[in-house]
Amino acid sequence: MGLLEDKALVEAALFVSGRPLSLKELSKALGIKSLDYLEKLIELIAAEYTERKSAIEVVRVLGDKYVMQVKQEYSQRVIHLMPRPDLRTGELKTLALIAYLQPIEQSKLVKLRGSQAYEHVKRLLDMGLIYAEPHERTKLLGTTQKFAELYGFPENDPMIIKEAFKKVVHAEYSDIIAKLEGKEPEIEKEGEESS
């Protein structure tokens, strides 16, 4: 293939992936062997988007990865149009806990959510919304850049995400949060009915 075809192929790959891709991933997927050539193609694509003052940009993220994304100044205005993953209520609750408590051990998550959390984690991993890293005899779970993009965060910063999920999680899991933070939940006075 020629330069124009290679550049178009790289642009298409960045567009359809919807997530950051490393040069090695792109090389393997597209059959372009030279990483230097591939990087030059990405730089050409990025320059074209910048030159025409597009709302789309191609940027280097997470060290050696590249992503095609909406510029931040436009993303908040169009975020409501983005497709959301089709998650069931239980999966959403599990995802909210992971987002709030990350990095959280899978074993602790299962204690909090029950054995169905294993299936939820598997689905969330398949969708690319969370990561799982081996940790002792369990796994550490946390959110990914794809999660951040889908839910309108400028980056996958656990502190920003935790703050955003604080109200949701505290309302849904006040008893669990109290235990995790070492506080005892308020005990109702004798004779009062629980609501």
Short mmCIF file of N, CA and C in Angstrom, two decimals:
data_model
loop_
_atom_site.label_atom_id
_atom_site.label_comp_id
_atom_site.label_asym_id
_atom_site.label_seq_id
_atom_site.Cartn_x
_atom_site.Cartn_y
_atom_site.Cartn_z
N MET A 1 0.85 -1.19 0.00
CA MET A 1 0.00 0.00 0.00
C MET A 1 0.88 1.24 0.00
N GLY A 2 0.30 2.34 -0.43
CA GLY A 2 1.02 3.60 -0.46
C GLY A 2 0.77 4.41 0.80
N LEU A 3 1.42 5.56 0.87
CA LEU A 3 1.32 6.44 2.04
C LEU A 3 -0.13 6.83 2.34
N LEU A 4 -0.88 7.25 1.33
CA LEU A 4 -2.27 7.68 1.55
C LEU A 4 -3.14 6.54 2.07
N GLU A 5 -2.96 5.37 1.51
CA GLU A 5 -3.75 4.21 1.96
C GLU A 5 -3.37 3.81 3.38
N ASP A 6 -2.06 3.81 3.68
CA ASP A 6 -1.61 3.47 5.04
C ASP A 6 -2.16 4.47 6.06
N LYS A 7 -2.09 5.76 5.70
CA LYS A 7 -2.58 6.80 6.61
C LYS A 7 -4.08 6.63 6.84
N ALA A 8 -4.82 6.36 5.78
CA ALA A 8 -6.27 6.15 5.90
C ALA A 8 -6.58 4.94 6.77
N LEU A 9 -5.79 3.89 6.63
CA LEU A 9 -5.99 2.67 7.42
C LEU A 9 -5.74 2.93 8.91
N VAL A 10 -4.68 3.68 9.21
CA VAL A 10 -4.37 4.02 10.61
C VAL A 10 -5.48 4.89 11.18
N GLU A 11 -5.94 5.86 10.40
CA GLU A 11 -7.02 6.74 10.85
C GLU A 11 -8.29 5.92 11.14
N ALA A 12 -8.60 4.98 10.26
CA ALA A 12 -9.77 4.12 10.46
C ALA A 12 -9.63 3.29 11.74
N ALA A 13 -8.44 2.76 11.97
CA ALA A 13 -8.21 1.94 13.17
C ALA A 13 -8.39 2.77 14.44
N LEU A 14 -7.84 3.98 14.45
CA LEU A 14 -7.98 4.84 15.63
C LEU A 14 -9.44 5.22 15.85
N PHE A 15 -10.16 5.44 14.77
CA PHE A 15 -11.57 5.82 14.86
C PHE A 15 -12.42 4.68 15.42
N VAL A 16 -12.30 3.47 14.86
CA VAL A 16 -13.18 2.38 15.27
C VAL A 16 -12.83 1.79 16.63
N SER A 17 -11.57 1.91 17.04
CA SER A 17 -11.19 1.28 18.31
C SER A 17 -11.89 1.92 19.49
N GLY A 18 -12.04 3.24 19.47
CA GLY A 18 -12.68 3.91 20.58
C GLY A 18 -11.88 3.86 21.87
N ARG A 19 -10.60 3.50 21.78
CA ARG A 19 -9.76 3.42 22.97
C ARG A 19 -8.32 3.68 22.54
N PRO A 20 -7.45 3.99 23.50
CA PRO A 20 -6.05 4.19 23.15
C PRO A 20 -5.41 2.90 22.63
N LEU A 21 -4.60 3.03 21.57
CA LEU A 21 -3.90 1.89 20.99
C LEU A 21 -2.40 2.17 20.98
N SER A 22 -1.62 1.17 21.32
CA SER A 22 -0.17 1.31 21.26
C SER A 22 0.30 1.11 19.82
N LEU A 23 1.53 1.55 19.55
CA LEU A 23 2.11 1.35 18.22
C LEU A 23 2.19 -0.14 17.91
N LYS A 24 2.51 -0.96 18.91
CA LYS A 24 2.62 -2.41 18.70
C LYS A 24 1.26 -3.00 18.33
N GLU A 25 0.20 -2.55 19.02
CA GLU A 25 -1.15 -3.04 18.70
C GLU A 25 -1.53 -2.68 17.27
N LEU A 26 -1.27 -1.42 16.90
CA LEU A 26 -1.59 -0.97 15.55
C LEU A 26 -0.77 -1.73 14.51
N SER A 27 0.51 -1.91 14.80
CA SER A 27 1.39 -2.63 13.89
C SER A 27 0.88 -4.04 13.62
N LYS A 28 0.54 -4.73 14.70
CA LYS A 28 0.06 -6.11 14.58
C LYS A 28 -1.28 -6.17 13.84
N ALA A 29 -2.20 -5.27 14.21
CA ALA A 29 -3.54 -5.29 13.62
C ALA A 29 -3.53 -4.90 12.14
N LEU A 30 -2.65 -3.97 11.77
CA LEU A 30 -2.67 -3.43 10.40
C LEU A 30 -1.61 -4.03 9.49
N GLY A 31 -0.67 -4.76 10.07
CA GLY A 31 0.39 -5.36 9.27
C GLY A 31 1.44 -4.37 8.80
N ILE A 32 1.56 -3.25 9.51
CA ILE A 32 2.60 -2.26 9.21
C ILE A 32 3.75 -2.54 10.17
N LYS A 33 4.86 -3.01 9.62
CA LYS A 33 5.97 -3.50 10.46
C LYS A 33 6.78 -2.40 11.14
N SER A 34 7.05 -1.31 10.45
CA SER A 34 7.90 -0.25 10.99
C SER A 34 7.14 0.64 11.98
N LEU A 35 7.59 0.62 13.24
CA LEU A 35 6.93 1.44 14.26
C LEU A 35 7.21 2.93 14.02
N ASP A 36 8.41 3.24 13.51
CA ASP A 36 8.74 4.64 13.20
C ASP A 36 7.82 5.18 12.10
N TYR A 37 7.61 4.38 11.06
CA TYR A 37 6.72 4.77 9.96
C TYR A 37 5.29 4.96 10.49
N LEU A 38 4.86 4.04 11.34
CA LEU A 38 3.52 4.11 11.92
C LEU A 38 3.36 5.38 12.75
N GLU A 39 4.38 5.70 13.52
CA GLU A 39 4.32 6.91 14.35
C GLU A 39 4.25 8.16 13.47
N LYS A 40 5.00 8.17 12.38
CA LYS A 40 4.95 9.30 11.43
C LYS A 40 3.56 9.45 10.82
N LEU A 41 2.93 8.31 10.51
CA LEU A 41 1.57 8.36 9.96
C LEU A 41 0.61 8.98 10.97
N ILE A 42 0.74 8.59 12.23
CA ILE A 42 -0.13 9.14 13.28
C ILE A 42 0.11 10.64 13.43
N GLU A 43 1.37 11.05 13.37
CA GLU A 43 1.70 12.48 13.47
C GLU A 43 1.09 13.26 12.30
N LEU A 44 1.10 12.68 11.11
CA LEU A 44 0.47 13.32 9.94
C LEU A 44 -1.04 13.48 10.15
N ILE A 45 -1.67 12.41 10.64
CA ILE A 45 -3.12 12.46 10.89
C ILE A 45 -3.44 13.52 11.93
N ALA A 46 -2.68 13.52 13.03
CA ALA A 46 -2.90 14.50 14.10
C ALA A 46 -2.73 15.93 13.58
N ALA A 47 -1.72 16.14 12.76
CA ALA A 47 -1.46 17.48 12.20
C ALA A 47 -2.62 17.93 11.30
N GLU A 48 -3.16 17.00 10.51
CA GLU A 48 -4.29 17.35 9.63
C GLU A 48 -5.51 17.79 10.44
N TYR A 49 -5.81 17.07 11.54
CA TYR A 49 -6.94 17.44 12.38
C TYR A 49 -6.70 18.80 13.03
N THR A 50 -5.47 19.06 13.47
CA THR A 50 -5.14 20.34 14.10
C THR A 50 -5.24 21.47 13.08
N GLU A 51 -4.70 21.24 11.90
CA GLU A 51 -4.66 22.25 10.84
C GLU A 51 -6.06 22.71 10.45
N ARG A 52 -6.99 21.78 10.38
CA ARG A 52 -8.34 22.19 9.97
C ARG A 52 -9.22 22.57 11.16
N LYS A 53 -8.60 22.71 12.34
CA LYS A 53 -9.30 23.14 13.57
C LYS A 53 -10.53 22.27 13.85
N SER A 54 -10.31 20.97 13.74
CA SER A 54 -11.37 19.99 13.95
C SER A 54 -11.72 19.86 15.43
N ALA A 55 -12.92 19.42 15.72
CA ALA A 55 -13.32 19.10 17.09
C ALA A 55 -12.72 17.76 17.52
N ILE A 56 -12.17 17.03 16.58
CA ILE A 56 -11.53 15.73 16.83
C ILE A 56 -10.03 15.95 16.90
N GLU A 57 -9.37 15.20 17.79
CA GLU A 57 -7.92 15.27 17.88
C GLU A 57 -7.35 13.87 18.02
N VAL A 58 -6.11 13.72 17.61
CA VAL A 58 -5.37 12.48 17.81
C VAL A 58 -4.23 12.84 18.73
N VAL A 59 -4.21 12.22 19.92
CA VAL A 59 -3.21 12.57 20.92
C VAL A 59 -2.54 11.32 21.50
N ARG A 60 -1.33 11.55 22.00
CA ARG A 60 -0.58 10.49 22.69
C ARG A 60 -1.02 10.49 24.14
N VAL A 61 -1.37 9.32 24.66
CA VAL A 61 -1.80 9.18 26.05
C VAL A 61 -1.15 7.95 26.67
N LEU A 62 -1.20 7.88 27.97
CA LEU A 62 -0.74 6.70 28.71
C LEU A 62 0.63 6.22 28.23
N GLY A 63 1.54 7.16 28.02
CA GLY A 63 2.89 6.79 27.62
C GLY A 63 3.05 6.62 26.13
N ASP A 64 2.76 5.41 25.62
CA ASP A 64 3.04 5.12 24.20
C ASP A 64 1.79 4.81 23.40
N LYS A 65 0.64 5.24 23.87
CA LYS A 65 -0.60 4.93 23.15
C LYS A 65 -1.16 6.19 22.49
N TYR A 66 -1.94 5.97 21.44
CA TYR A 66 -2.58 7.07 20.72
C TYR A 66 -4.08 6.85 20.70
N VAL A 67 -4.82 7.94 20.78
CA VAL A 67 -6.27 7.84 20.76
C VAL A 67 -6.85 8.97 19.92
N MET A 68 -7.95 8.66 19.22
CA MET A 68 -8.71 9.68 18.51
C MET A 68 -9.88 10.01 19.43
N GLN A 69 -10.04 11.28 19.74
CA GLN A 69 -11.08 11.67 20.69
C GLN A 69 -11.62 13.05 20.37
N VAL A 70 -12.74 13.37 20.98
CA VAL A 70 -13.32 14.71 20.86
C VAL A 70 -12.53 15.62 21.78
N LYS A 71 -12.19 16.82 21.31
CA LYS A 71 -11.46 17.77 22.15
C LYS A 71 -12.29 18.08 23.39
N GLN A 72 -11.59 18.31 24.48
CA GLN A 72 -12.26 18.52 25.76
C GLN A 72 -13.27 19.66 25.72
N GLU A 73 -12.96 20.74 25.00
CA GLU A 73 -13.88 21.87 24.99
C GLU A 73 -15.21 21.55 24.31
N TYR A 74 -15.26 20.46 23.54
CA TYR A 74 -16.51 20.04 22.89
C TYR A 74 -17.14 18.83 23.58
N SER A 75 -16.33 18.04 24.26
CA SER A 75 -16.83 16.76 24.79
C SER A 75 -17.98 16.93 25.79
N GLN A 76 -17.89 17.93 26.66
CA GLN A 76 -18.95 18.11 27.65
C GLN A 76 -20.27 18.54 27.01
N ARG A 77 -20.20 19.15 25.85
CA ARG A 77 -21.42 19.61 25.17
C ARG A 77 -22.11 18.49 24.39
N VAL A 78 -21.38 17.42 24.09
CA VAL A 78 -21.97 16.34 23.30
C VAL A 78 -21.99 15.00 24.04
N ILE A 79 -21.54 14.99 25.29
CA ILE A 79 -21.43 13.73 26.03
C ILE A 79 -22.77 13.00 26.14
N HIS A 80 -23.86 13.76 26.22
CA HIS A 80 -25.19 13.15 26.35
C HIS A 80 -25.59 12.36 25.09
N LEU A 81 -24.91 12.58 23.99
CA LEU A 81 -25.22 11.87 22.76
C LEU A 81 -24.45 10.54 22.63
N MET A 82 -23.47 10.35 23.48
CA MET A 82 -22.63 9.16 23.41
C MET A 82 -23.42 7.92 23.79
N PRO A 83 -23.22 6.82 23.07
CA PRO A 83 -23.93 5.60 23.45
C PRO A 83 -23.40 5.07 24.78
N ARG A 84 -24.29 4.63 25.62
CA ARG A 84 -23.92 4.05 26.91
C ARG A 84 -23.97 2.53 26.78
N PRO A 85 -23.11 1.85 27.49
CA PRO A 85 -23.18 0.39 27.44
C PRO A 85 -24.48 -0.10 28.06
N ASP A 86 -25.00 -1.17 27.54
CA ASP A 86 -26.24 -1.75 28.03
C ASP A 86 -25.93 -2.64 29.23
N LEU A 87 -26.02 -2.06 30.43
CA LEU A 87 -25.71 -2.79 31.65
C LEU A 87 -26.97 -3.00 32.48
N ARG A 88 -27.05 -4.17 33.09
CA ARG A 88 -28.16 -4.44 34.00
C ARG A 88 -27.91 -3.73 35.34
N THR A 89 -28.94 -3.59 36.14
CA THR A 89 -28.84 -2.87 37.41
C THR A 89 -27.73 -3.42 38.29
N GLY A 90 -27.65 -4.73 38.44
CA GLY A 90 -26.61 -5.33 39.28
C GLY A 90 -25.21 -5.02 38.77
N GLU A 91 -25.04 -5.06 37.46
CA GLU A 91 -23.73 -4.73 36.87
C GLU A 91 -23.37 -3.27 37.10
N LEU A 92 -24.38 -2.39 36.99
CA LEU A 92 -24.14 -0.97 37.26
C LEU A 92 -23.73 -0.73 38.71
N LYS A 93 -24.39 -1.44 39.62
CA LYS A 93 -24.05 -1.30 41.04
C LYS A 93 -22.63 -1.79 41.31
N THR A 94 -22.27 -2.91 40.70
CA THR A 94 -20.91 -3.43 40.85
C THR A 94 -19.90 -2.45 40.26
N LEU A 95 -20.20 -1.90 39.09
CA LEU A 95 -19.31 -0.93 38.45
C LEU A 95 -19.16 0.31 39.33
N ALA A 96 -20.25 0.78 39.92
CA ALA A 96 -20.20 1.96 40.79
C ALA A 96 -19.29 1.70 42.00
N LEU A 97 -19.39 0.51 42.58
CA LEU A 97 -18.53 0.18 43.72
C LEU A 97 -17.06 0.11 43.30
N ILE A 98 -16.79 -0.49 42.16
CA ILE A 98 -15.41 -0.56 41.68
C ILE A 98 -14.87 0.85 41.45
N ALA A 99 -15.68 1.70 40.81
CA ALA A 99 -15.25 3.07 40.54
C ALA A 99 -14.96 3.82 41.84
N TYR A 100 -15.79 3.61 42.84
CA TYR A 100 -15.65 4.33 44.10
C TYR A 100 -14.51 3.79 44.96
N LEU A 101 -14.32 2.49 44.97
CA LEU A 101 -13.35 1.87 45.88
C LEU A 101 -12.02 1.51 45.22
N GLN A 102 -11.85 1.80 43.95
CA GLN A 102 -10.65 1.38 43.23
C GLN A 102 -9.36 1.93 43.83
N PRO A 103 -8.30 1.15 43.72
CA PRO A 103 -8.30 -0.26 43.30
C PRO A 103 -8.86 -1.13 44.42
N ILE A 104 -9.74 -2.03 44.07
CA ILE A 104 -10.37 -2.90 45.05
C ILE A 104 -10.06 -4.35 44.71
N GLU A 105 -9.80 -5.14 45.73
CA GLU A 105 -9.56 -6.56 45.52
C GLU A 105 -10.88 -7.22 45.13
N GLN A 106 -10.81 -8.11 44.14
CA GLN A 106 -12.02 -8.81 43.70
C GLN A 106 -12.65 -9.58 44.85
N SER A 107 -11.83 -10.17 45.71
CA SER A 107 -12.37 -10.94 46.84
C SER A 107 -13.20 -10.04 47.77
N LYS A 108 -12.75 -8.80 47.98
CA LYS A 108 -13.50 -7.87 48.82
C LYS A 108 -14.80 -7.47 48.12
N LEU A 109 -14.73 -7.26 46.81
CA LEU A 109 -15.92 -6.91 46.05
C LEU A 109 -16.98 -8.01 46.14
N VAL A 110 -16.54 -9.27 46.06
CA VAL A 110 -17.46 -10.40 46.16
C VAL A 110 -18.10 -10.45 47.54
N LYS A 111 -17.33 -10.13 48.58
CA LYS A 111 -17.90 -10.09 49.93
C LYS A 111 -18.98 -9.01 50.03
N LEU A 112 -18.76 -7.90 49.34
CA LEU A 112 -19.72 -6.80 49.39
C LEU A 112 -20.94 -7.04 48.51
N ARG A 113 -20.73 -7.64 47.32
CA ARG A 113 -21.81 -7.77 46.34
C ARG A 113 -22.38 -9.18 46.22
N GLY A 114 -21.67 -10.17 46.74
CA GLY A 114 -22.14 -11.55 46.59
C GLY A 114 -21.48 -12.20 45.38
N SER A 115 -21.76 -13.49 45.21
CA SER A 115 -21.07 -14.27 44.17
C SER A 115 -21.42 -13.82 42.75
N GLN A 116 -22.54 -13.12 42.57
CA GLN A 116 -22.89 -12.64 41.22
C GLN A 116 -21.85 -11.62 40.73
N ALA A 117 -21.05 -11.08 41.64
CA ALA A 117 -20.03 -10.10 41.25
C ALA A 117 -19.02 -10.71 40.28
N TYR A 118 -18.77 -12.02 40.37
CA TYR A 118 -17.84 -12.66 39.43
C TYR A 118 -18.32 -12.49 37.98
N GLU A 119 -19.62 -12.72 37.75
CA GLU A 119 -20.18 -12.55 36.41
C GLU A 119 -20.17 -11.08 35.98
N HIS A 120 -20.48 -10.20 36.94
CA HIS A 120 -20.47 -8.77 36.63
C HIS A 120 -19.06 -8.34 36.20
N VAL A 121 -18.05 -8.77 36.96
CA VAL A 121 -16.66 -8.42 36.66
C VAL A 121 -16.28 -8.94 35.27
N LYS A 122 -16.66 -10.17 34.97
CA LYS A 122 -16.34 -10.75 33.66
C LYS A 122 -16.93 -9.89 32.54
N ARG A 123 -18.19 -9.50 32.69
CA ARG A 123 -18.86 -8.68 31.66
C ARG A 123 -18.21 -7.31 31.54
N LEU A 124 -17.91 -6.69 32.69
CA LEU A 124 -17.29 -5.36 32.68
C LEU A 124 -15.90 -5.40 32.06
N LEU A 125 -15.17 -6.49 32.30
CA LEU A 125 -13.86 -6.69 31.67
C LEU A 125 -14.01 -6.84 30.16
N ASP A 126 -14.97 -7.67 29.74
CA ASP A 126 -15.22 -7.89 28.31
C ASP A 126 -15.57 -6.58 27.60
N MET A 127 -16.25 -5.69 28.31
CA MET A 127 -16.66 -4.41 27.72
C MET A 127 -15.54 -3.38 27.79
N GLY A 128 -14.47 -3.71 28.49
CA GLY A 128 -13.33 -2.79 28.59
C GLY A 128 -13.53 -1.64 29.56
N LEU A 129 -14.51 -1.77 30.45
CA LEU A 129 -14.80 -0.69 31.40
C LEU A 129 -13.93 -0.76 32.65
N ILE A 130 -13.41 -1.95 32.95
CA ILE A 130 -12.54 -2.12 34.12
C ILE A 130 -11.31 -2.93 33.72
N TYR A 131 -10.29 -2.88 34.57
CA TYR A 131 -9.10 -3.72 34.40
C TYR A 131 -9.03 -4.67 35.60
N ALA A 132 -8.29 -5.74 35.44
CA ALA A 132 -8.04 -6.68 36.53
C ALA A 132 -6.57 -7.07 36.48
N GLU A 133 -5.86 -6.81 37.57
CA GLU A 133 -4.43 -7.17 37.67
C GLU A 133 -4.28 -8.22 38.76
N PRO A 134 -3.44 -9.24 38.53
CA PRO A 134 -3.20 -10.23 39.58
C PRO A 134 -2.64 -9.55 40.83
N HIS A 135 -3.15 -9.96 41.98
CA HIS A 135 -2.71 -9.40 43.26
C HIS A 135 -2.85 -10.48 44.32
N GLU A 136 -1.70 -10.98 44.79
CA GLU A 136 -1.69 -12.08 45.75
C GLU A 136 -2.56 -13.21 45.23
N ARG A 137 -3.60 -13.60 45.97
CA ARG A 137 -4.44 -14.72 45.52
C ARG A 137 -5.75 -14.25 44.90
N THR A 138 -5.83 -12.96 44.60
CA THR A 138 -7.04 -12.40 44.00
C THR A 138 -6.62 -11.46 42.86
N LYS A 139 -7.49 -10.51 42.52
CA LYS A 139 -7.19 -9.53 41.48
C LYS A 139 -7.52 -8.15 42.02
N LEU A 140 -6.79 -7.15 41.54
CA LEU A 140 -7.13 -5.75 41.83
C LEU A 140 -7.94 -5.23 40.66
N LEU A 141 -9.05 -4.56 40.97
CA LEU A 141 -9.95 -4.04 39.95
C LEU A 141 -9.98 -2.52 39.99
N GLY A 142 -10.12 -1.92 38.81
CA GLY A 142 -10.27 -0.48 38.72
C GLY A 142 -10.85 -0.12 37.36
N THR A 143 -11.14 1.15 37.17
CA THR A 143 -11.73 1.61 35.91
C THR A 143 -10.66 1.86 34.86
N THR A 144 -11.09 1.89 33.59
CA THR A 144 -10.19 2.10 32.46
C THR A 144 -10.45 3.46 31.82
N GLN A 145 -9.61 3.80 30.86
CA GLN A 145 -9.81 5.03 30.10
C GLN A 145 -11.14 4.99 29.35
N LYS A 146 -11.54 3.82 28.87
CA LYS A 146 -12.82 3.69 28.17
C LYS A 146 -13.97 4.06 29.12
N PHE A 147 -13.90 3.60 30.37
CA PHE A 147 -14.90 3.97 31.37
C PHE A 147 -14.94 5.50 31.51
N ALA A 148 -13.76 6.10 31.65
CA ALA A 148 -13.69 7.56 31.82
C ALA A 148 -14.35 8.28 30.65
N GLU A 149 -14.04 7.83 29.44
CA GLU A 149 -14.61 8.47 28.25
C GLU A 149 -16.12 8.31 28.20
N LEU A 150 -16.60 7.10 28.48
CA LEU A 150 -18.05 6.85 28.40
C LEU A 150 -18.84 7.63 29.43
N TYR A 151 -18.24 7.86 30.59
CA TYR A 151 -18.98 8.53 31.66
C TYR A 151 -18.57 10.00 31.83
N GLY A 152 -17.87 10.55 30.81
CA GLY A 152 -17.63 11.99 30.77
C GLY A 152 -16.51 12.52 31.64
N PHE A 153 -15.55 11.70 32.00
CA PHE A 153 -14.41 12.17 32.78
C PHE A 153 -13.29 12.53 31.82
N PRO A 154 -12.56 13.63 32.08
CA PRO A 154 -11.50 14.02 31.17
C PRO A 154 -10.35 13.02 31.12
N GLU A 155 -10.17 12.27 32.21
CA GLU A 155 -9.14 11.23 32.26
C GLU A 155 -9.55 10.18 33.29
N ASN A 156 -8.85 9.06 33.28
CA ASN A 156 -9.17 7.98 34.20
C ASN A 156 -8.43 8.21 35.52
N ASP A 157 -8.80 9.28 36.24
CA ASP A 157 -8.19 9.64 37.51
C ASP A 157 -9.07 9.10 38.64
N PRO A 158 -8.58 8.09 39.39
CA PRO A 158 -9.39 7.47 40.44
C PRO A 158 -9.94 8.46 41.46
N MET A 159 -9.19 9.52 41.79
CA MET A 159 -9.67 10.48 42.79
C MET A 159 -10.87 11.28 42.27
N ILE A 160 -10.81 11.71 41.01
CA ILE A 160 -11.92 12.46 40.41
C ILE A 160 -13.15 11.54 40.31
N ILE A 161 -12.93 10.32 39.86
CA ILE A 161 -14.03 9.36 39.70
C ILE A 161 -14.65 9.02 41.05
N LYS A 162 -13.81 8.79 42.06
CA LYS A 162 -14.32 8.47 43.40
C LYS A 162 -15.21 9.59 43.92
N GLU A 163 -14.77 10.83 43.74
CA GLU A 163 -15.55 11.98 44.21
C GLU A 163 -16.91 12.03 43.49
N ALA A 164 -16.91 11.77 42.18
CA ALA A 164 -18.15 11.82 41.40
C ALA A 164 -19.13 10.72 41.82
N PHE A 165 -18.60 9.56 42.22
CA PHE A 165 -19.45 8.44 42.58
C PHE A 165 -19.81 8.42 44.06
N LYS A 166 -19.25 9.33 44.83
CA LYS A 166 -19.43 9.33 46.28
C LYS A 166 -20.91 9.34 46.69
N LYS A 167 -21.68 10.27 46.15
CA LYS A 167 -23.09 10.40 46.54
C LYS A 167 -23.89 9.16 46.15
N VAL A 168 -23.66 8.68 44.93
CA VAL A 168 -24.39 7.51 44.45
C VAL A 168 -24.12 6.30 45.34
N VAL A 169 -22.85 6.05 45.58
CA VAL A 169 -22.45 4.87 46.36
C VAL A 169 -22.86 5.01 47.81
N HIS A 170 -22.69 6.19 48.40
CA HIS A 170 -23.08 6.38 49.79
C HIS A 170 -24.59 6.19 49.97
N ALA A 171 -25.38 6.63 49.00
CA ALA A 171 -26.82 6.46 49.10
C ALA A 171 -27.22 4.99 48.98
N GLU A 172 -26.59 4.27 48.06
CA GLU A 172 -26.95 2.88 47.79
C GLU A 172 -26.36 1.91 48.82
N TYR A 173 -25.17 2.22 49.32
CA TYR A 173 -24.44 1.27 50.18
C TYR A 173 -23.97 1.91 51.48
N SER A 174 -24.79 2.69 52.14
CA SER A 174 -24.36 3.40 53.34
C SER A 174 -23.84 2.44 54.41
N ASP A 175 -24.46 1.28 54.56
CA ASP A 175 -24.00 0.32 55.56
C ASP A 175 -22.62 -0.25 55.20
N ILE A 176 -22.41 -0.56 53.93
CA ILE A 176 -21.12 -1.09 53.48
C ILE A 176 -20.03 -0.04 53.62
N ILE A 177 -20.33 1.19 53.23
CA ILE A 177 -19.35 2.28 53.29
C ILE A 177 -18.95 2.52 54.74
N ALA A 178 -19.93 2.49 55.65
CA ALA A 178 -19.62 2.69 57.07
C ALA A 178 -18.63 1.64 57.56
N LYS A 179 -18.84 0.39 57.17
CA LYS A 179 -17.92 -0.69 57.57
C LYS A 179 -16.54 -0.46 56.97
N LEU A 180 -16.49 -0.10 55.70
CA LEU A 180 -15.21 0.10 55.01
C LEU A 180 -14.43 1.26 55.60
N GLU A 181 -15.13 2.29 56.02
CA GLU A 181 -14.46 3.47 56.57
C GLU A 181 -14.22 3.35 58.07
N GLY A 182 -14.59 2.20 58.65
CA GLY A 182 -14.34 1.96 60.06
C GLY A 182 -15.31 2.66 60.98
N LYS A 183 -16.43 3.08 60.45
CA LYS A 183 -17.46 3.73 61.27
C LYS A 183 -18.59 2.75 61.46
N GLU A 184 -19.20 2.82 62.60
CA GLU A 184 -20.36 1.98 62.85
C GLU A 184 -21.59 2.69 62.31
N PRO A 185 -22.48 1.96 61.61
CA PRO A 185 -23.70 2.61 61.15
C PRO A 185 -24.55 3.03 62.34
N GLU A 186 -25.32 4.07 62.12
CA GLU A 186 -26.18 4.53 63.21
C GLU A 186 -27.16 3.45 63.61
N ILE A 187 -27.24 3.21 64.92
CA ILE A 187 -28.15 2.19 65.43
C ILE A 187 -29.46 2.90 65.80
N GLU A 188 -30.54 2.32 65.32
CA GLU A 188 -31.84 2.94 65.57
C GLU A 188 -32.20 2.79 67.04
N LYS A 189 -32.85 3.82 67.55
CA LYS A 189 -33.29 3.77 68.94
C LYS A 189 -34.36 2.73 69.10
N GLU A 190 -34.39 2.11 70.26
CA GLU A 190 -35.37 1.07 70.52
C GLU A 190 -36.77 1.63 70.37
N GLY A 191 -37.63 0.91 69.74
CA GLY A 191 -39.02 1.30 69.57
C GLY A 191 -39.27 2.01 68.23
N GLU A 192 -38.20 2.49 67.56
CA GLU A 192 -38.39 3.12 66.26
C GLU A 192 -38.44 2.06 65.19
N GLU A 193 -39.28 2.28 64.20
CA GLU A 193 -39.38 1.33 63.10
C GLU A 193 -38.37 1.71 62.04
N SER A 194 -37.80 0.70 61.41
CA SER A 194 -36.87 1.02 60.31
C SER A 194 -37.66 1.29 59.04
N SER A 195 -37.16 2.22 58.25
CA SER A 195 -37.86 2.60 57.03
C SER A 195 -37.40 1.84 55.84
#
